[in-house]
């Protein structure tokens, strides 16, 4: 068998480390043509199974990069404890202990040759020392990375890395060192955590590998990469990023971004909260450009190859391109991203790659996902002399990013990176529950369900990922080849109702290139749905700048009318309901459709409690009712419920204890009363009204109260007489209240003192106090902070939505005694609605809405 035949047979075998070790020497012997032919088959192996062997690694770090190196996928460099001690698991070069400084003027521990002119301020000389380990003479031999890595910088050669450690406490910052990747060697220190109270969140290395920059406590620092000698430092007072007090005390919270020009001559800097953008000279720190205050400029930043064009972020997802020489604003564009985490500019300045998060998602995730997806947009820059333009292309969404990646999170703001390579742009987004690397075509090249920080090499050949292990991923070895199509996602439960809203729903329309608006720019918590999901209403923030929320009404005119029937085919009719009374500013507090689905009730708060009734057919208002406060109060939580026949509805105010039962047709009150103010012990609210419900004919009203233990009362609507006073045993918190269809029982859903989700069934006949025992639905389901649950008692029996506080909720069928659906998000991340007949479930998040047929799920 020839070597080529042997190589083909190995590549057809099951991928393994042992087989790869046999393949590597055979690849070395292949001519370029044969390598091109074999590349698709080699790259079909998982990248993790194609680790670069020691011999290739020694050539790579020496600058001897050969064609077969492009077929390697990864290289493990070591663990964090290796960084702490300056060691590597597999040295490929000689130990540095043999090196001797031959400078005649070198004095032990003081030799510095950084190749830069001396710093006239003397700051560099004061900070630099040590031929072997640089920095202050008192620097320790070992660094501390016990609290992980917050940043990593990688030069193109990868013979060493710069790593910033996590701060162990508010009283000590993180260590910042240079670690050799090819042999055991003393650490080079740039900053020691005992000398500061901050972490180096963005750590960049100049393309020529000579300078390391970061920000610590708001000051911008530059060191000699080789020796650790400080080249220059600009304080918050010098950069203009100091807080109003002028002492820079707020600079710890000011995330600073850096970007070099490809020729290493210039450095762009952008701050996150102090709105400072500047370009400085790499060698001296001299400021070449400072964007004037008040022009809404902040990081991230990017430069073209020569450092003549500067790009930086603007408000609400905008990006700006400026001329560095004059500071003139050349062009700007709205990216449509909810956040911008990193920028990369094409070397010739003709395009800009913007990476961040997007609120919106594929239909498969509509109504389930609650995190902003990693996203990017490619913008082309036309430098025409008369009017330069920045034009946004299509939104880029990596299709295989982990579900837990939230690109709008704080960690993502610190860890997002972008680079422009000969093969185009690449992006990395790391967040608390996932990390992903993708290219400008939206192809996910590497992903991990865990958090990670990473850094691209300036030449764009590799990405270094730092977790507990430090690993190099070679981008050429990750590139998709041929027509390989990723496997289709498994079918999601339920049906997609909405993946977004019409682009023309709001005045002014969406950002350019946006096909539709998200369902909301903030989490949507209040949702109501009719039987069969023929109508859907929810509260949404439709403008990223304004804090106003609007009420959205969606109708599917082609929907069937039978039980459990769903929306018909085609797009829904989407309208915005009037915000409320013109004379007051209101916020939505409760939302409910009448059981017949013909009207929608909205309870609005601020400057009083307002109840509005709208026709579902055309959105017009029927009447407006104001619940007078019993005592002066501010914003309050309102409670709302219809009778089963739709003839009456009840409105309750948690803040004042006021309850009103109204006639649905006229809007006139049938009965108004105030729940007595109970003694408020330490940590308790005064009024304790909690949930309201009407019996099927609207003749009796039930409400819950809390006075150390849960209590339920039932009153006759006409006479106001108290018909029932019950204390369900172990009731800690109420999440739902409903009468049985025949009016003979009252159901209470909530949590016990042991944090179990439970249902209490109370008979409405007999006299005297009633104490009922709970029926446990779900053990250990914490429901803190008064989450809004639901209890529907339909003909088939009680159905409860128990909202979990820690990322989960459930729909529980009391008749079958089992969970029908798991809700994969917490009570404050999205909205859940049950139809009046209990047959339809709708989940709604910023990403869309999804419908389940619970009648089918119960079978």
PDB file of C-alpha atoms in Angstrom, residues 260-429:
ATOM      1  CA  UNK A 260      -4.460  48.997  16.294  1.00  0.00           C
ATOM      2  CA  UNK A 261      -3.862  49.966  12.714  1.00  0.00           C
ATOM      3  CA  UNK A 262      -2.314  47.133  10.702  1.00  0.00           C
ATOM      4  CA  UNK A 263       1.020  48.997  10.493  1.00  0.00           C
ATOM      5  CA  UNK A 264       1.084  49.257  14.335  1.00  0.00           C
ATOM      6  CA  UNK A 265       1.599  53.014  14.138  1.00  0.00           C
ATOM      7  CA  UNK A 266      -1.734  54.103  15.577  1.00  0.00           C
ATOM      8  CA  UNK A 267      -4.065  52.972  18.317  1.00  0.00           C
ATOM      9  CA  UNK A 268      -7.799  53.730  18.562  1.00  0.00           C
ATOM     10  CA  UNK A 269      -9.428  53.847  21.981  1.00  0.00           C
ATOM     11  CA  UNK A 270     -13.103  53.995  22.893  1.00  0.00           C
ATOM     12  CA  UNK A 271     -14.723  54.033  26.320  1.00  0.00           C
ATOM     13  CA  UNK A 272     -18.009  52.434  27.228  1.00  0.00           C
ATOM     14  CA  UNK A 273     -19.649  54.904  29.604  1.00  0.00           C
ATOM     15  CA  UNK A 274     -17.641  58.134  29.551  1.00  0.00           C
ATOM     16  CA  UNK A 275     -18.152  58.577  25.778  1.00  0.00           C
ATOM     17  CA  UNK A 276     -14.519  59.196  24.897  1.00  0.00           C
ATOM     18  CA  UNK A 277     -13.091  58.131  21.531  1.00  0.00           C
ATOM     19  CA  UNK A 278      -9.515  58.937  20.561  1.00  0.00           C
ATOM     20  CA  UNK A 279      -6.627  57.899  18.326  1.00  0.00           C
ATOM     21  CA  UNK A 280      -3.117  57.963  19.787  1.00  0.00           C
ATOM     22  CA  UNK A 281       0.374  57.337  18.510  1.00  0.00           C
ATOM     23  CA  UNK A 282       1.409  53.825  19.506  1.00  0.00           C
ATOM     24  CA  UNK A 283       5.027  54.650  20.370  1.00  0.00           C
ATOM     25  CA  UNK A 284       4.453  57.725  22.498  1.00  0.00           C
ATOM     26  CA  UNK A 285       0.793  57.888  23.481  1.00  0.00           C
ATOM     27  CA  UNK A 286       0.489  61.308  21.868  1.00  0.00           C
ATOM     28  CA  UNK A 287      -3.174  62.042  21.106  1.00  0.00           C
ATOM     29  CA  UNK A 288      -3.776  62.489  17.372  1.00  0.00           C
ATOM     30  CA  UNK A 289      -7.578  62.731  17.478  1.00  0.00           C
ATOM     31  CA  UNK A 290     -10.153  63.147  20.205  1.00  0.00           C
ATOM     32  CA  UNK A 291     -13.791  63.037  19.163  1.00  0.00           C
ATOM     33  CA  UNK A 292     -15.383  66.171  20.618  1.00  0.00           C
ATOM     34  CA  UNK A 293     -17.613  65.714  23.630  1.00  0.00           C
ATOM     35  CA  UNK A 294     -21.318  65.618  22.905  1.00  0.00           C
ATOM     36  CA  UNK A 295     -21.012  63.736  19.615  1.00  0.00           C
ATOM     37  CA  UNK A 296     -22.127  60.426  21.159  1.00  0.00           C
ATOM     38  CA  UNK A 297     -18.927  58.556  20.418  1.00  0.00           C
ATOM     39  CA  UNK A 298     -17.887  55.520  22.418  1.00  0.00           C
ATOM     40  CA  UNK A 299     -16.253  52.112  21.973  1.00  0.00           C
ATOM     41  CA  UNK A 300     -15.845  49.670  20.297  1.00  0.00           C
ATOM     42  CA  UNK A 301     -13.432  51.077  17.723  1.00  0.00           C
ATOM     43  CA  UNK A 302     -11.566  50.044  14.556  1.00  0.00           C
ATOM     44  CA  UNK A 303      -8.939  51.498  12.202  1.00  0.00           C
ATOM     45  CA  UNK A 304      -8.037  50.804   8.619  1.00  0.00           C
ATOM     46  CA  UNK A 305      -4.571  49.434   7.807  1.00  0.00           C
ATOM     47  CA  UNK A 306      -2.888  52.845   7.645  1.00  0.00           C
ATOM     48  CA  UNK A 307      -4.797  54.348  10.561  1.00  0.00           C
ATOM     49  CA  UNK A 308      -6.424  57.019   8.399  1.00  0.00           C
ATOM     50  CA  UNK A 309     -10.060  55.975   8.958  1.00  0.00           C
ATOM     51  CA  UNK A 310     -11.624  55.508  12.371  1.00  0.00           C
ATOM     52  CA  UNK A 311     -14.860  53.640  13.071  1.00  0.00           C
ATOM     53  CA  UNK A 312     -16.616  53.760  16.417  1.00  0.00           C
ATOM     54  CA  UNK A 313     -19.993  52.944  17.922  1.00  0.00           C
ATOM     55  CA  UNK A 314     -22.792  55.438  18.407  1.00  0.00           C
ATOM     56  CA  UNK A 315     -26.084  55.379  20.286  1.00  0.00           C
ATOM     57  CA  UNK A 316     -28.790  52.749  19.689  1.00  0.00           C
ATOM     58  CA  UNK A 317     -26.713  50.491  17.470  1.00  0.00           C
ATOM     59  CA  UNK A 318     -25.260  53.166  15.176  1.00  0.00           C
ATOM     60  CA  UNK A 319     -21.705  53.150  13.841  1.00  0.00           C
ATOM     61  CA  UNK A 320     -19.689  56.117  12.581  1.00  0.00           C
ATOM     62  CA  UNK A 321     -16.703  56.478  10.245  1.00  0.00           C
ATOM     63  CA  UNK A 322     -14.379  59.468  10.681  1.00  0.00           C
ATOM     64  CA  UNK A 323     -11.289  60.880   9.051  1.00  0.00           C
ATOM     65  CA  UNK A 324      -8.468  60.643  11.601  1.00  0.00           C
ATOM     66  CA  UNK A 325      -6.537  63.636  10.266  1.00  0.00           C
ATOM     67  CA  UNK A 326      -9.436  66.081  10.590  1.00  0.00           C
ATOM     68  CA  UNK A 327     -11.871  64.260  12.873  1.00  0.00           C
ATOM     69  CA  UNK A 328     -14.629  64.921  10.358  1.00  0.00           C
ATOM     70  CA  UNK A 329     -17.604  62.598  10.402  1.00  0.00           C
ATOM     71  CA  UNK A 330     -17.665  60.950   6.980  1.00  0.00           C
ATOM     72  CA  UNK A 331     -20.656  58.622   7.284  1.00  0.00           C
ATOM     73  CA  UNK A 332     -22.886  56.856   9.782  1.00  0.00           C
ATOM     74  CA  UNK A 333     -25.377  54.014   9.659  1.00  0.00           C
ATOM     75  CA  UNK A 334     -27.850  52.217  11.888  1.00  0.00           C
ATOM     76  CA  UNK A 335     -26.908  48.564  12.227  1.00  0.00           C
ATOM     77  CA  UNK A 336     -30.201  47.358  13.650  1.00  0.00           C
ATOM     78  CA  UNK A 337     -28.271  45.606  16.437  1.00  0.00           C
ATOM     79  CA  UNK A 338     -29.409  45.981  20.027  1.00  0.00           C
ATOM     80  CA  UNK A 339     -25.772  46.188  21.132  1.00  0.00           C
ATOM     81  CA  UNK A 340     -22.403  46.593  19.435  1.00  0.00           C
ATOM     82  CA  UNK A 341     -19.569  44.624  21.007  1.00  0.00           C
ATOM     83  CA  UNK A 342     -16.769  44.756  18.423  1.00  0.00           C
ATOM     84  CA  UNK A 343     -15.799  46.301  15.081  1.00  0.00           C
ATOM     85  CA  UNK A 344     -13.361  45.237  12.378  1.00  0.00           C
ATOM     86  CA  UNK A 345     -12.503  47.345   9.340  1.00  0.00           C
ATOM     87  CA  UNK A 346     -11.308  46.024   6.001  1.00  0.00           C
ATOM     88  CA  UNK A 347      -7.627  46.928   5.502  1.00  0.00           C
ATOM     89  CA  UNK A 348      -8.488  49.301   2.659  1.00  0.00           C
ATOM     90  CA  UNK A 349     -11.356  50.854   4.623  1.00  0.00           C
ATOM     91  CA  UNK A 350     -13.982  49.719   2.123  1.00  0.00           C
ATOM     92  CA  UNK A 351     -16.113  47.766   4.590  1.00  0.00           C
ATOM     93  CA  UNK A 352     -16.909  47.489   8.282  1.00  0.00           C
ATOM     94  CA  UNK A 353     -17.865  44.348  10.202  1.00  0.00           C
ATOM     95  CA  UNK A 354     -20.105  45.100  13.195  1.00  0.00           C
ATOM     96  CA  UNK A 355     -20.649  42.404  15.829  1.00  0.00           C
ATOM     97  CA  UNK A 356     -23.149  42.426  18.677  1.00  0.00           C
ATOM     98  CA  UNK A 357     -26.613  41.193  19.543  1.00  0.00           C
ATOM     99  CA  UNK A 358     -29.971  41.149  17.794  1.00  0.00           C
ATOM    100  CA  UNK A 359     -33.393  40.913  19.407  1.00  0.00           C
ATOM    101  CA  UNK A 360     -35.180  38.632  17.032  1.00  0.00           C
ATOM    102  CA  UNK A 361     -34.697  35.060  15.993  1.00  0.00           C
ATOM    103  CA  UNK A 362     -35.464  32.207  13.685  1.00  0.00           C
ATOM    104  CA  UNK A 363     -39.047  30.898  13.851  1.00  0.00           C
ATOM    105  CA  UNK A 364     -37.831  27.705  15.523  1.00  0.00           C
ATOM    106  CA  UNK A 365     -37.031  29.757  18.625  1.00  0.00           C
ATOM    107  CA  UNK A 366     -39.982  32.152  18.532  1.00  0.00           C
ATOM    108  CA  UNK A 367     -41.694  32.439  21.862  1.00  0.00           C
ATOM    109  CA  UNK A 368     -39.037  30.404  23.667  1.00  0.00           C
ATOM    110  CA  UNK A 369     -35.726  32.240  23.507  1.00  0.00           C
ATOM    111  CA  UNK A 370     -35.189  35.180  25.852  1.00  0.00           C
ATOM    112  CA  UNK A 371     -31.594  36.185  25.080  1.00  0.00           C
ATOM    113  CA  UNK A 372     -30.292  38.424  22.299  1.00  0.00           C
ATOM    114  CA  UNK A 373     -28.694  36.224  19.682  1.00  0.00           C
ATOM    115  CA  UNK A 374     -25.118  36.820  18.493  1.00  0.00           C
ATOM    116  CA  UNK A 375     -25.373  38.761  15.276  1.00  0.00           C
ATOM    117  CA  UNK A 376     -23.345  40.859  12.877  1.00  0.00           C
ATOM    118  CA  UNK A 377     -23.808  43.126   9.941  1.00  0.00           C
ATOM    119  CA  UNK A 378     -21.432  43.937   7.090  1.00  0.00           C
ATOM    120  CA  UNK A 379     -21.444  47.577   6.022  1.00  0.00           C
ATOM    121  CA  UNK A 380     -19.807  48.872   2.848  1.00  0.00           C
ATOM    122  CA  UNK A 381     -18.121  52.271   2.859  1.00  0.00           C
ATOM    123  CA  UNK A 382     -18.143  54.387  -0.281  1.00  0.00           C
ATOM    124  CA  UNK A 383     -15.619  57.238   0.187  1.00  0.00           C
ATOM    125  CA  UNK A 384     -17.026  59.313  -2.675  1.00  0.00           C
ATOM    126  CA  UNK A 385     -15.731  62.849  -2.261  1.00  0.00           C
ATOM    127  CA  UNK A 386     -19.122  64.540  -2.578  1.00  0.00           C
ATOM    128  CA  UNK A 387     -20.988  62.396  -0.041  1.00  0.00           C
ATOM    129  CA  UNK A 388     -19.408  59.313   1.571  1.00  0.00           C
ATOM    130  CA  UNK A 389     -21.930  56.594   2.398  1.00  0.00           C
ATOM    131  CA  UNK A 390     -22.026  53.677   4.804  1.00  0.00           C
ATOM    132  CA  UNK A 391     -24.530  51.077   3.589  1.00  0.00           C
ATOM    133  CA  UNK A 392     -25.773  48.237   5.778  1.00  0.00           C
ATOM    134  CA  UNK A 393     -26.038  44.735   4.364  1.00  0.00           C
ATOM    135  CA  UNK A 394     -28.164  41.846   5.569  1.00  0.00           C
ATOM    136  CA  UNK A 395     -28.225  40.744   9.185  1.00  0.00           C
ATOM    137  CA  UNK A 396     -25.832  37.869   9.872  1.00  0.00           C
ATOM    138  CA  UNK A 397     -27.011  35.294  12.432  1.00  0.00           C
ATOM    139  CA  UNK A 398     -24.806  32.259  13.188  1.00  0.00           C
ATOM    140  CA  UNK A 399     -27.141  29.309  12.877  1.00  0.00           C
ATOM    141  CA  UNK A 400     -25.472  27.000  15.408  1.00  0.00           C
ATOM    142  CA  UNK A 401     -24.780  29.325  18.328  1.00  0.00           C
ATOM    143  CA  UNK A 402     -25.565  27.799  21.750  1.00  0.00           C
ATOM    144  CA  UNK A 403     -29.039  28.684  22.959  1.00  0.00           C
ATOM    145  CA  UNK A 404     -27.670  30.234  26.160  1.00  0.00           C
ATOM    146  CA  UNK A 405     -25.528  32.888  24.483  1.00  0.00           C
ATOM    147  CA  UNK A 406     -26.871  36.341  25.395  1.00  0.00           C
ATOM    148  CA  UNK A 407     -25.018  38.823  23.219  1.00  0.00           C
ATOM    149  CA  UNK A 408     -26.427  41.759  25.216  1.00  0.00           C
ATOM    150  CA  UNK A 409     -25.009  40.536  28.533  1.00  0.00           C
ATOM    151  CA  UNK A 410     -22.256  42.263  30.475  1.00  0.00           C
ATOM    152  CA  UNK A 411     -19.825  39.414  29.827  1.00  0.00           C
ATOM    153  CA  UNK A 412     -20.495  39.587  26.092  1.00  0.00           C
ATOM    154  CA  UNK A 413     -19.768  43.330  26.144  1.00  0.00           C
ATOM    155  CA  UNK A 414     -16.333  42.536  27.570  1.00  0.00           C
ATOM    156  CA  UNK A 415     -15.514  39.444  25.519  1.00  0.00           C
ATOM    157  CA  UNK A 416     -16.840  40.110  21.989  1.00  0.00           C
ATOM    158  CA  UNK A 417     -14.025  40.337  19.423  1.00  0.00           C
ATOM    159  CA  UNK A 418     -13.772  40.834  15.657  1.00  0.00           C
ATOM    160  CA  UNK A 419     -10.969  40.595  13.097  1.00  0.00           C
ATOM    161  CA  UNK A 420     -10.622  41.094   9.345  1.00  0.00           C
ATOM    162  CA  UNK A 421      -8.474  38.449   7.640  1.00  0.00           C
ATOM    163  CA  UNK A 422      -7.482  37.628   4.081  1.00  0.00           C
ATOM    164  CA  UNK A 423     -10.467  35.259   4.083  1.00  0.00           C
ATOM    165  CA  UNK A 424     -12.848  37.954   5.320  1.00  0.00           C
ATOM    166  CA  UNK A 425     -14.177  38.936   8.757  1.00  0.00           C
ATOM    167  CA  UNK A 426     -14.588  36.717  11.814  1.00  0.00           C
ATOM    168  CA  UNK A 427     -16.334  37.277  15.140  1.00  0.00           C
ATOM    169  CA  UNK A 428     -16.214  35.750  18.597  1.00  0.00           C
ATOM    170  CA  UNK A 429     -18.954  36.217  21.216  1.00  0.00           C
TER     171      UNK A 429
END
